[in-house]
CSV table of N, CA and C in Angstrom, one decimal:
chain,number,residue,atom,x,y,z
A,8,MET,N,0.8,-1.2,0.0
A,8,MET,CA,0.0,0.0,0.0
A,8,MET,C,0.9,1.3,0.0
A,9,VAL,N,0.7,2.2,-0.9
A,9,VAL,CA,1.5,3.3,-1.1
A,9,VAL,C,0.7,4.4,-0.2
A,10,THR,N,1.5,5.2,0.5
A,10,THR,CA,1.1,6.3,1.3
A,10,THR,C,1.1,7.5,0.3
A,11,LYS,N,0.0,8.2,0.1
A,11,LYS,CA,0.1,9.2,-0.8
A,11,LYS,C,0.1,10.6,-0.1
A,12,ASP,N,1.3,11.0,0.4
A,12,ASP,CA,1.5,12.2,1.0
A,12,ASP,C,1.9,13.3,0.0
A,13,GLU,N,2.4,14.4,0.6
A,13,GLU,CA,2.7,15.6,-0.3
A,13,GLU,C,3.9,15.2,-1.3
A,14,LEU,N,4.9,14.7,-0.8
A,14,LEU,CA,6.0,14.3,-1.7
A,14,LEU,C,5.6,13.3,-2.8
A,15,TYR,N,4.8,12.5,-2.4
A,15,TYR,CA,4.2,11.5,-3.5
A,15,TYR,C,3.3,12.3,-4.5
A,16,GLU,N,2.5,13.2,-4.1
A,16,GLU,CA,1.6,13.9,-5.0
A,16,GLU,C,2.4,14.8,-5.9
A,17,VAL,N,3.4,15.5,-5.3
A,17,VAL,CA,4.3,16.4,-6.2
A,17,VAL,C,5.0,15.5,-7.3
A,18,GLY,N,5.5,14.4,-6.8
A,18,GLY,CA,6.2,13.5,-7.7
A,18,GLY,C,5.4,12.9,-8.8
A,19,ILE,N,4.1,12.5,-8.5
A,19,ILE,CA,3.3,11.9,-9.4
A,19,ILE,C,2.8,13.0,-10.4
A,20,ALA,N,2.6,14.2,-9.9
A,20,ALA,CA,2.3,15.3,-10.9
A,20,ALA,C,3.4,15.6,-11.8
A,21,GLN,N,4.7,15.6,-11.3
A,21,GLN,CA,5.9,15.8,-12.3
A,21,GLN,C,5.9,14.7,-13.2
A,22,ARG,N,5.7,13.4,-12.8
A,22,ARG,CA,5.8,12.3,-13.8
A,22,ARG,C,4.7,12.4,-14.8
A,23,ARG,N,3.5,12.8,-14.4
A,23,ARG,CA,2.3,12.9,-15.3
A,23,ARG,C,2.6,14.0,-16.3
A,24,HIS,N,3.2,15.2,-15.9
A,24,HIS,CA,3.5,16.2,-16.8
A,24,HIS,C,4.5,15.8,-17.9
A,25,MET,N,5.5,15.0,-17.4
A,25,MET,CA,6.6,14.6,-18.4
A,25,MET,C,6.2,13.4,-19.2
A,26,PHE,N,5.5,12.5,-18.7
A,26,PHE,CA,5.4,11.1,-19.3
A,26,PHE,C,4.0,10.8,-19.5
A,27,GLY,N,3.0,11.6,-19.1
A,27,GLY,CA,1.6,11.3,-19.3
A,27,GLY,C,1.1,10.3,-18.3
A,28,HIS,N,-0.1,9.8,-18.4
A,28,HIS,CA,-0.7,8.8,-17.5
A,28,HIS,C,0.1,7.5,-17.6
A,29,GLU,N,0.6,7.2,-18.8
A,29,GLU,CA,1.4,5.9,-19.0
A,29,GLU,C,2.6,5.9,-18.1
A,30,GLY,N,3.3,7.0,-18.0
A,30,GLY,CA,4.6,7.1,-17.3
A,30,GLY,C,4.4,7.4,-15.8
A,31,ALA,N,3.1,7.8,-15.4
A,31,ALA,CA,2.9,8.1,-14.0
A,31,ALA,C,2.0,7.0,-13.4
A,32,GLU,N,0.7,7.1,-13.5
A,32,GLU,CA,-0.2,6.2,-12.8
A,32,GLU,C,0.0,4.8,-13.3
A,33,ASP,N,0.1,4.6,-14.5
A,33,ASP,CA,0.3,3.2,-15.0
A,33,ASP,C,1.6,2.6,-14.4
A,34,GLN,N,2.5,3.3,-14.1
A,34,GLN,CA,3.8,2.8,-13.5
A,34,GLN,C,3.5,2.5,-12.1
A,35,THR,N,2.9,3.4,-11.4
A,35,THR,CA,2.8,3.4,-9.9
A,35,THR,C,1.7,2.6,-9.4
A,36,GLU,N,0.6,2.4,-10.2
A,36,GLU,CA,-0.6,1.8,-9.8
A,36,GLU,C,-0.6,0.3,-10.2
A,37,HIS,N,0.3,-0.1,-11.0
A,37,HIS,CA,0.3,-1.5,-11.5
A,37,HIS,C,1.7,-2.1,-11.1
A,38,THR,N,2.0,-2.0,-9.9
A,38,THR,CA,3.3,-2.5,-9.4
A,38,THR,C,3.1,-3.9,-8.8
A,39,THR,N,4.2,-4.6,-8.6
A,39,THR,CA,4.1,-5.9,-8.0
A,39,THR,C,5.1,-5.8,-6.8
A,40,GLY,N,5.2,-6.9,-6.0
A,40,GLY,CA,6.1,-7.0,-4.9
A,40,GLY,C,7.6,-6.9,-5.4
A,41,LEU,N,7.7,-7.1,-6.7
A,41,LEU,CA,9.1,-7.0,-7.3
A,41,LEU,C,9.5,-5.5,-7.5
A,42,ASN,N,8.6,-4.7,-8.0
A,42,ASN,CA,8.9,-3.3,-8.4
A,42,ASN,C,8.3,-2.2,-7.6
A,43,ASP,N,7.5,-2.5,-6.6
A,43,ASP,CA,6.7,-1.5,-6.0
A,43,ASP,C,7.6,-0.5,-5.2
A,44,LYS,N,8.7,-0.9,-4.7
A,44,LYS,CA,9.6,-0.1,-3.8
A,44,LYS,C,10.3,1.0,-4.8
A,45,ILE,N,10.8,0.5,-5.9
A,45,ILE,CA,11.5,1.3,-6.8
A,45,ILE,C,10.6,2.4,-7.4
A,46,GLN,N,9.4,2.0,-7.7
A,46,GLN,CA,8.4,3.0,-8.3
A,46,GLN,C,8.1,4.1,-7.2
A,47,ASP,N,7.9,3.6,-6.0
A,47,ASP,CA,7.6,4.6,-4.9
A,47,ASP,C,8.9,5.5,-4.8
A,48,PHE,N,10.0,4.9,-4.8
A,48,PHE,CA,11.2,5.7,-4.6
A,48,PHE,C,11.4,6.7,-5.8
A,49,VAL,N,11.2,6.3,-7.0
A,49,VAL,CA,11.3,7.2,-8.2
A,49,VAL,C,10.3,8.3,-8.1
A,50,THR,N,9.1,8.1,-7.7
A,50,THR,CA,7.9,9.0,-7.6
A,50,THR,C,8.3,10.1,-6.5
A,51,ARG,N,8.7,9.6,-5.3
A,51,ARG,CA,8.9,10.5,-4.2
A,51,ARG,C,10.2,11.3,-4.3
A,52,TYR,N,11.3,10.5,-4.5
A,52,TYR,CA,12.6,11.1,-4.3
A,52,TYR,C,13.2,11.6,-5.5
A,53,CYS,N,12.9,11.0,-6.7
A,53,CYS,CA,13.5,11.5,-7.9
A,53,CYS,C,12.6,12.7,-8.4
A,54,PHE,N,11.3,12.4,-8.6
A,54,PHE,CA,10.4,13.5,-9.1
A,54,PHE,C,9.8,14.4,-8.1
A,55,GLY,N,9.5,13.9,-6.9
A,55,GLY,CA,9.0,14.7,-5.8
A,55,GLY,C,9.9,15.5,-5.1
A,56,ASP,N,11.3,15.2,-5.1
A,56,ASP,CA,12.3,15.9,-4.3
A,56,ASP,C,13.3,16.4,-5.2
A,57,ILE,N,14.2,15.7,-5.8
A,57,ILE,CA,15.3,16.2,-6.6
A,57,ILE,C,14.9,17.0,-7.8
A,58,TRP,N,13.9,16.6,-8.6
A,58,TRP,CA,13.4,17.4,-9.6
A,58,TRP,C,12.8,18.7,-9.2
A,59,GLN,N,12.4,18.9,-8.0
A,59,GLN,CA,11.8,20.1,-7.5
A,59,GLN,C,12.8,21.1,-6.8
A,60,ARG,N,14.0,20.7,-6.7
A,60,ARG,CA,15.0,21.5,-5.9
A,60,ARG,C,15.2,22.8,-6.7
A,61,PRO,N,15.5,23.9,-5.9
A,61,PRO,CA,15.9,25.2,-6.6
A,61,PRO,C,17.3,25.0,-7.1
A,62,GLY,N,17.7,25.9,-8.0
A,62,GLY,CA,19.1,26.0,-8.5
A,62,GLY,C,19.1,25.5,-10.0
A,63,LEU,N,18.2,24.7,-10.4
A,63,LEU,CA,18.1,24.4,-11.8
A,63,LEU,C,16.6,24.3,-12.2
A,64,GLU,N,16.4,24.9,-13.4
A,64,GLU,CA,15.1,24.8,-13.9
A,64,GLU,C,14.8,23.5,-14.5
A,65,THR,N,13.5,23.1,-14.6
A,65,THR,CA,13.1,21.8,-15.1
A,65,THR,C,13.6,21.6,-16.5
A,66,LEU,N,13.6,22.6,-17.4
A,66,LEU,CA,14.2,22.5,-18.7
A,66,LEU,C,15.7,22.1,-18.6
A,67,ASP,N,16.5,22.7,-17.7
A,67,ASP,CA,17.9,22.3,-17.5
A,67,ASP,C,18.0,20.8,-17.1
A,68,ARG,N,17.2,20.5,-16.0
A,68,ARG,CA,17.2,19.1,-15.6
A,68,ARG,C,17.0,18.1,-16.7
A,69,SER,N,16.0,18.4,-17.5
A,69,SER,CA,15.7,17.5,-18.6
A,69,SER,C,16.9,17.4,-19.6
A,70,LYS,N,17.6,18.5,-19.9
A,70,LYS,CA,18.8,18.4,-20.7
A,70,LYS,C,19.9,17.5,-20.1
A,71,ILE,N,20.1,17.8,-18.8
A,71,ILE,CA,21.1,17.1,-18.1
A,71,ILE,C,20.9,15.6,-18.0
A,72,THR,N,19.6,15.3,-17.7
A,72,THR,CA,19.2,13.9,-17.6
A,72,THR,C,19.3,13.2,-18.9
A,73,PHE,N,18.8,13.8,-20.0
A,73,PHE,CA,19.0,13.2,-21.3
A,73,PHE,C,20.3,12.9,-21.6
A,74,ALA,N,21.2,13.9,-21.4
A,74,ALA,CA,22.7,13.7,-21.6
A,74,ALA,C,23.3,12.6,-20.9
A,75,MET,N,22.9,12.5,-19.6
A,75,MET,CA,23.4,11.4,-18.8
A,75,MET,C,22.9,10.0,-19.2
A,76,MET,N,21.7,10.0,-19.6
A,76,MET,CA,21.2,8.7,-20.1
A,76,MET,C,21.9,8.3,-21.5
A,77,VAL,N,22.1,9.3,-22.3
A,77,VAL,CA,22.9,9.0,-23.6
A,77,VAL,C,24.4,8.5,-23.2
A,78,ALA,N,25.0,9.3,-22.3
A,78,ALA,CA,26.4,9.0,-21.9
A,78,ALA,C,26.6,7.6,-21.3
A,79,THR,N,25.6,7.2,-20.5
A,79,THR,CA,25.7,5.9,-19.8
A,79,THR,C,25.1,4.8,-20.6
A,80,GLY,N,24.6,5.1,-21.8
A,80,GLY,CA,24.0,4.0,-22.7
A,80,GLY,C,22.8,3.4,-22.2
A,81,LYS,N,21.9,4.1,-21.5
A,81,LYS,CA,20.7,3.6,-21.0
A,81,LYS,C,19.6,3.8,-22.2
A,82,ALA,N,19.5,2.9,-23.1
A,82,ALA,CA,18.7,3.1,-24.3
A,82,ALA,C,17.2,3.4,-23.9
A,83,HIS,N,16.7,2.5,-23.1
A,83,HIS,CA,15.3,2.6,-22.7
A,83,HIS,C,15.0,4.0,-22.0
A,84,GLU,N,15.9,4.3,-21.1
A,84,GLU,CA,15.7,5.5,-20.3
A,84,GLU,C,16.0,6.7,-21.2
A,85,THR,N,16.8,6.6,-22.2
A,85,THR,CA,17.1,7.7,-23.1
A,85,THR,C,15.8,8.1,-23.8
A,86,ARG,N,15.0,7.0,-24.3
A,86,ARG,CA,13.7,7.3,-24.9
A,86,ARG,C,12.8,8.0,-24.0
A,87,ILE,N,12.7,7.4,-22.9
A,87,ILE,CA,11.8,8.0,-21.8
A,87,ILE,C,12.1,9.4,-21.6
A,88,HIS,N,13.3,9.7,-21.4
A,88,HIS,CA,13.8,11.1,-21.0
A,88,HIS,C,13.8,12.0,-22.2
A,89,ALA,N,13.8,11.5,-23.4
A,89,ALA,CA,13.6,12.3,-24.7
A,89,ALA,C,12.1,12.8,-24.7
A,90,ARG,N,11.2,11.9,-24.4
A,90,ARG,CA,9.8,12.3,-24.4
A,90,ARG,C,9.6,13.3,-23.3
A,91,GLY,N,10.2,13.0,-22.1
A,91,GLY,CA,10.0,13.9,-21.0
A,91,GLY,C,10.6,15.4,-21.3
A,92,ALA,N,11.7,15.4,-21.9
A,92,ALA,CA,12.4,16.5,-22.3
A,92,ALA,C,11.5,17.4,-23.3
A,93,LEU,N,11.0,16.7,-24.2
A,93,LEU,CA,10.0,17.5,-25.2
A,93,LEU,C,8.9,18.1,-24.4
A,94,ALA,N,8.3,17.3,-23.4
A,94,ALA,CA,7.2,17.9,-22.6
A,94,ALA,C,7.6,19.0,-21.8
A,95,ASN,N,9.0,19.0,-21.4
A,95,ASN,CA,9.4,20.2,-20.5
A,95,ASN,C,9.9,21.3,-21.3
A,96,GLY,N,9.8,21.3,-22.7
A,96,GLY,CA,10.2,22.4,-23.5
A,96,GLY,C,11.6,22.3,-24.2
A,97,VAL,N,12.3,21.2,-24.0
A,97,VAL,CA,13.5,21.1,-24.8
A,97,VAL,C,13.1,20.9,-26.2
A,98,THR,N,13.8,21.6,-27.1
A,98,THR,CA,13.5,21.5,-28.5
A,98,THR,C,14.2,20.2,-29.1
A,99,PRO,N,13.6,19.8,-30.3
A,99,PRO,CA,14.2,18.6,-31.0
A,99,PRO,C,15.7,19.0,-31.4
A,100,VAL,N,15.9,20.3,-31.8
A,100,VAL,CA,17.3,20.6,-32.2
A,100,VAL,C,18.2,20.4,-31.0
A,101,GLN,N,17.8,20.9,-29.8
A,101,GLN,CA,18.6,20.9,-28.6
A,101,GLN,C,18.9,19.5,-28.2
A,102,LEU,N,17.9,18.5,-28.3
A,102,LEU,CA,18.1,17.1,-28.1
A,102,LEU,C,19.2,16.5,-29.0
A,103,ARG,N,18.9,16.8,-30.3
A,103,ARG,CA,19.9,16.3,-31.3
A,103,ARG,C,21.4,16.8,-31.0
A,104,GLU,N,21.5,18.1,-30.6
A,104,GLU,CA,22.9,18.7,-30.3
A,104,GLU,C,23.4,18.1,-29.0
A,105,ILE,N,22.6,17.7,-28.1
A,105,ILE,CA,23.1,17.1,-26.8
A,105,ILE,C,23.6,15.6,-27.3
A,106,ALA,N,22.9,14.9,-28.1
A,106,ALA,CA,23.4,13.6,-28.5
A,106,ALA,C,24.7,13.8,-29.4
A,107,VAL,N,24.7,14.7,-30.3
A,107,VAL,CA,25.9,14.9,-31.0
A,107,VAL,C,27.1,15.3,-30.2
A,108,HIS,N,26.9,16.2,-29.2
A,108,HIS,CA,27.9,16.7,-28.3
A,108,HIS,C,28.5,15.5,-27.4
A,109,ALA,N,27.6,14.5,-27.2
A,109,ALA,CA,28.0,13.3,-26.4
A,109,ALA,C,29.1,12.5,-27.2
A,110,THR,N,29.2,12.7,-28.4
A,110,THR,CA,30.3,12.0,-29.2
A,110,THR,C,31.7,12.4,-28.5
A,111,LEU,N,31.9,13.7,-28.2
A,111,LEU,CA,33.2,14.1,-27.7
A,111,LEU,C,33.5,13.5,-26.3
A,112,TYR,N,32.4,13.3,-25.4
A,112,TYR,CA,32.7,12.9,-24.0
A,112,TYR,C,32.3,11.5,-23.7
A,113,ALA,N,31.4,10.9,-24.5
A,113,ALA,CA,30.9,9.6,-24.1
A,113,ALA,C,31.2,8.6,-25.3
A,114,GLY,N,31.6,9.1,-26.5
A,114,GLY,CA,32.0,8.2,-27.6
A,114,GLY,C,31.0,8.1,-28.6
A,115,ILE,N,31.3,7.6,-29.7
A,115,ILE,CA,30.5,7.5,-30.9
A,115,ILE,C,29.3,6.5,-30.6
A,116,PRO,N,29.6,5.3,-30.0
A,116,PRO,CA,28.5,4.4,-29.8
A,116,PRO,C,27.3,5.0,-29.0
A,117,ALA,N,27.7,5.7,-28.0
A,117,ALA,CA,26.7,6.3,-27.1
A,117,ALA,C,25.9,7.4,-27.8
A,118,ALA,N,26.7,8.2,-28.6
A,118,ALA,CA,25.9,9.3,-29.4
A,118,ALA,C,25.0,8.6,-30.5
A,119,VAL,N,25.5,7.5,-31.1
A,119,VAL,CA,24.7,6.9,-32.1
A,119,VAL,C,23.4,6.3,-31.5
A,120,GLU,N,23.5,5.7,-30.3
A,120,GLU,CA,22.3,5.1,-29.6
A,120,GLU,C,21.4,6.2,-29.2
A,121,GLY,N,21.9,7.4,-28.8
A,121,GLY,CA,21.1,8.5,-28.4
A,121,GLY,C,20.3,9.0,-29.7
A,122,LEU,N,21.0,9.1,-30.8
A,122,LEU,CA,20.3,9.5,-32.0
A,122,LEU,C,19.3,8.5,-32.5
A,123,ARG,N,19.5,7.3,-32.3
A,123,ARG,CA,18.5,6.3,-32.6
A,123,ARG,C,17.3,6.4,-31.8
A,124,ALA,N,17.5,6.7,-30.4
A,124,ALA,CA,16.5,6.9,-29.5
A,124,ALA,C,15.6,8.1,-30.0
A,125,LEU,N,16.3,9.2,-30.4
A,125,LEU,CA,15.6,10.4,-30.8
A,125,LEU,C,14.8,10.1,-32.1
A,126,GLU,N,15.4,9.3,-33.0
A,126,GLU,CA,14.7,9.0,-34.3
A,126,GLU,C,13.4,8.4,-34.0
A,127,GLU,N,13.3,7.4,-33.1
A,127,GLU,CA,12.1,6.6,-32.7
A,127,GLU,C,11.1,7.6,-32.0
A,128,VAL,N,11.6,8.4,-31.0
A,128,VAL,CA,10.7,9.3,-30.3
A,128,VAL,C,10.1,10.3,-31.3
A,129,PHE,N,11.0,10.9,-32.1
A,129,PHE,CA,10.5,12.0,-33.0
A,129,PHE,C,9.5,11.3,-34.0
A,130,ALA,N,9.7,10.1,-34.4
A,130,ALA,CA,8.8,9.5,-35.4
A,130,ALA,C,7.4,9.3,-34.7
A,131,GLU,N,7.4,8.8,-33.4
A,131,GLU,CA,6.2,8.6,-32.7
A,131,GLU,C,5.4,10.0,-32.4
A,132,LYS,N,6.2,11.1,-32.3
A,132,LYS,CA,5.6,12.4,-32.0
A,132,LYS,C,5.4,13.2,-33.3
A,133,GLY,N,5.7,12.6,-34.5
A,133,GLY,CA,5.4,13.3,-35.7
A,133,GLY,C,6.4,14.5,-36.0
A,134,ILE,N,7.6,14.4,-35.4
A,134,ILE,CA,8.6,15.5,-35.6
A,134,ILE,C,9.5,15.1,-36.8
A,135,ASP,N,9.6,16.0,-37.7
A,135,ASP,CA,10.4,15.9,-38.9
A,135,ASP,C,11.8,15.8,-38.6
A,136,LEU,N,12.5,14.8,-39.1
A,136,LEU,CA,13.9,14.6,-38.8
A,136,LEU,C,14.9,15.7,-39.4
A,137,HIS,N,14.3,16.4,-40.4
A,137,HIS,CA,15.1,17.5,-41.0
A,137,HIS,C,14.8,18.8,-40.1
A,138,LEU,N,15.4,18.8,-39.0
A,138,LEU,CA,15.1,19.8,-38.0
A,138,LEU,C,15.3,21.3,-38.4
A,139,ASP,N,16.5,21.5,-38.9
A,139,ASP,CA,16.9,22.8,-39.3
A,139,ASP,C,17.5,22.9,-40.7
A,140,GLY,N,17.3,21.9,-41.5
A,140,GLY,CA,17.9,21.9,-42.9
A,140,GLY,C,19.4,21.3,-42.9
A,141,GLU,N,19.9,21.0,-41.7
A,141,GLU,CA,21.2,20.4,-41.6
A,141,GLU,C,21.1,18.9,-42.2
A,142,GLY,N,22.0,18.6,-43.0
A,142,GLY,CA,22.1,17.2,-43.5
A,142,GLY,C,21.2,16.9,-44.7
A,143,GLN,N,20.5,18.0,-45.2
A,143,GLN,CA,19.6,17.7,-46.3
A,143,GLN,C,20.5,17.8,-47.5
A,144,GLN,N,20.1,17.0,-48.6
A,144,GLN,CA,20.7,17.1,-49.9
A,144,GLN,C,20.5,18.4,-50.5
A,145,LYS,N,21.5,18.9,-51.2
A,145,LYS,CA,21.4,20.3,-51.9
A,145,LYS,C,21.3,20.0,-53.4
């Protein structure tokens, strides 16, 4: 049984904003004895506490989180946080540039995986891959 206190409510609201019902209530209300503790932790402490701290705007937290997911090669979470970043106002061009920038510090395989994740997320969101004309045939 999950206690729905203020920290939980703030966290679930942040998850809902970034990931919709699927990434919020669907994750927290359909837990098992295997994953209930991690979902509660993510809701309360990740999104209810850390994401709410002063000092960084939500937009910046999204950029940083996306970059960390790319750099650490977490393909599933990269896709999740690409969606969340878009919901938080990060532009498709900014996400692309973060993935390209990762080439320098995380390596080509991490950057390529980040771009693959973006390609999938942009396709599902109907975002044209020719973001600013870069890379188009002349």
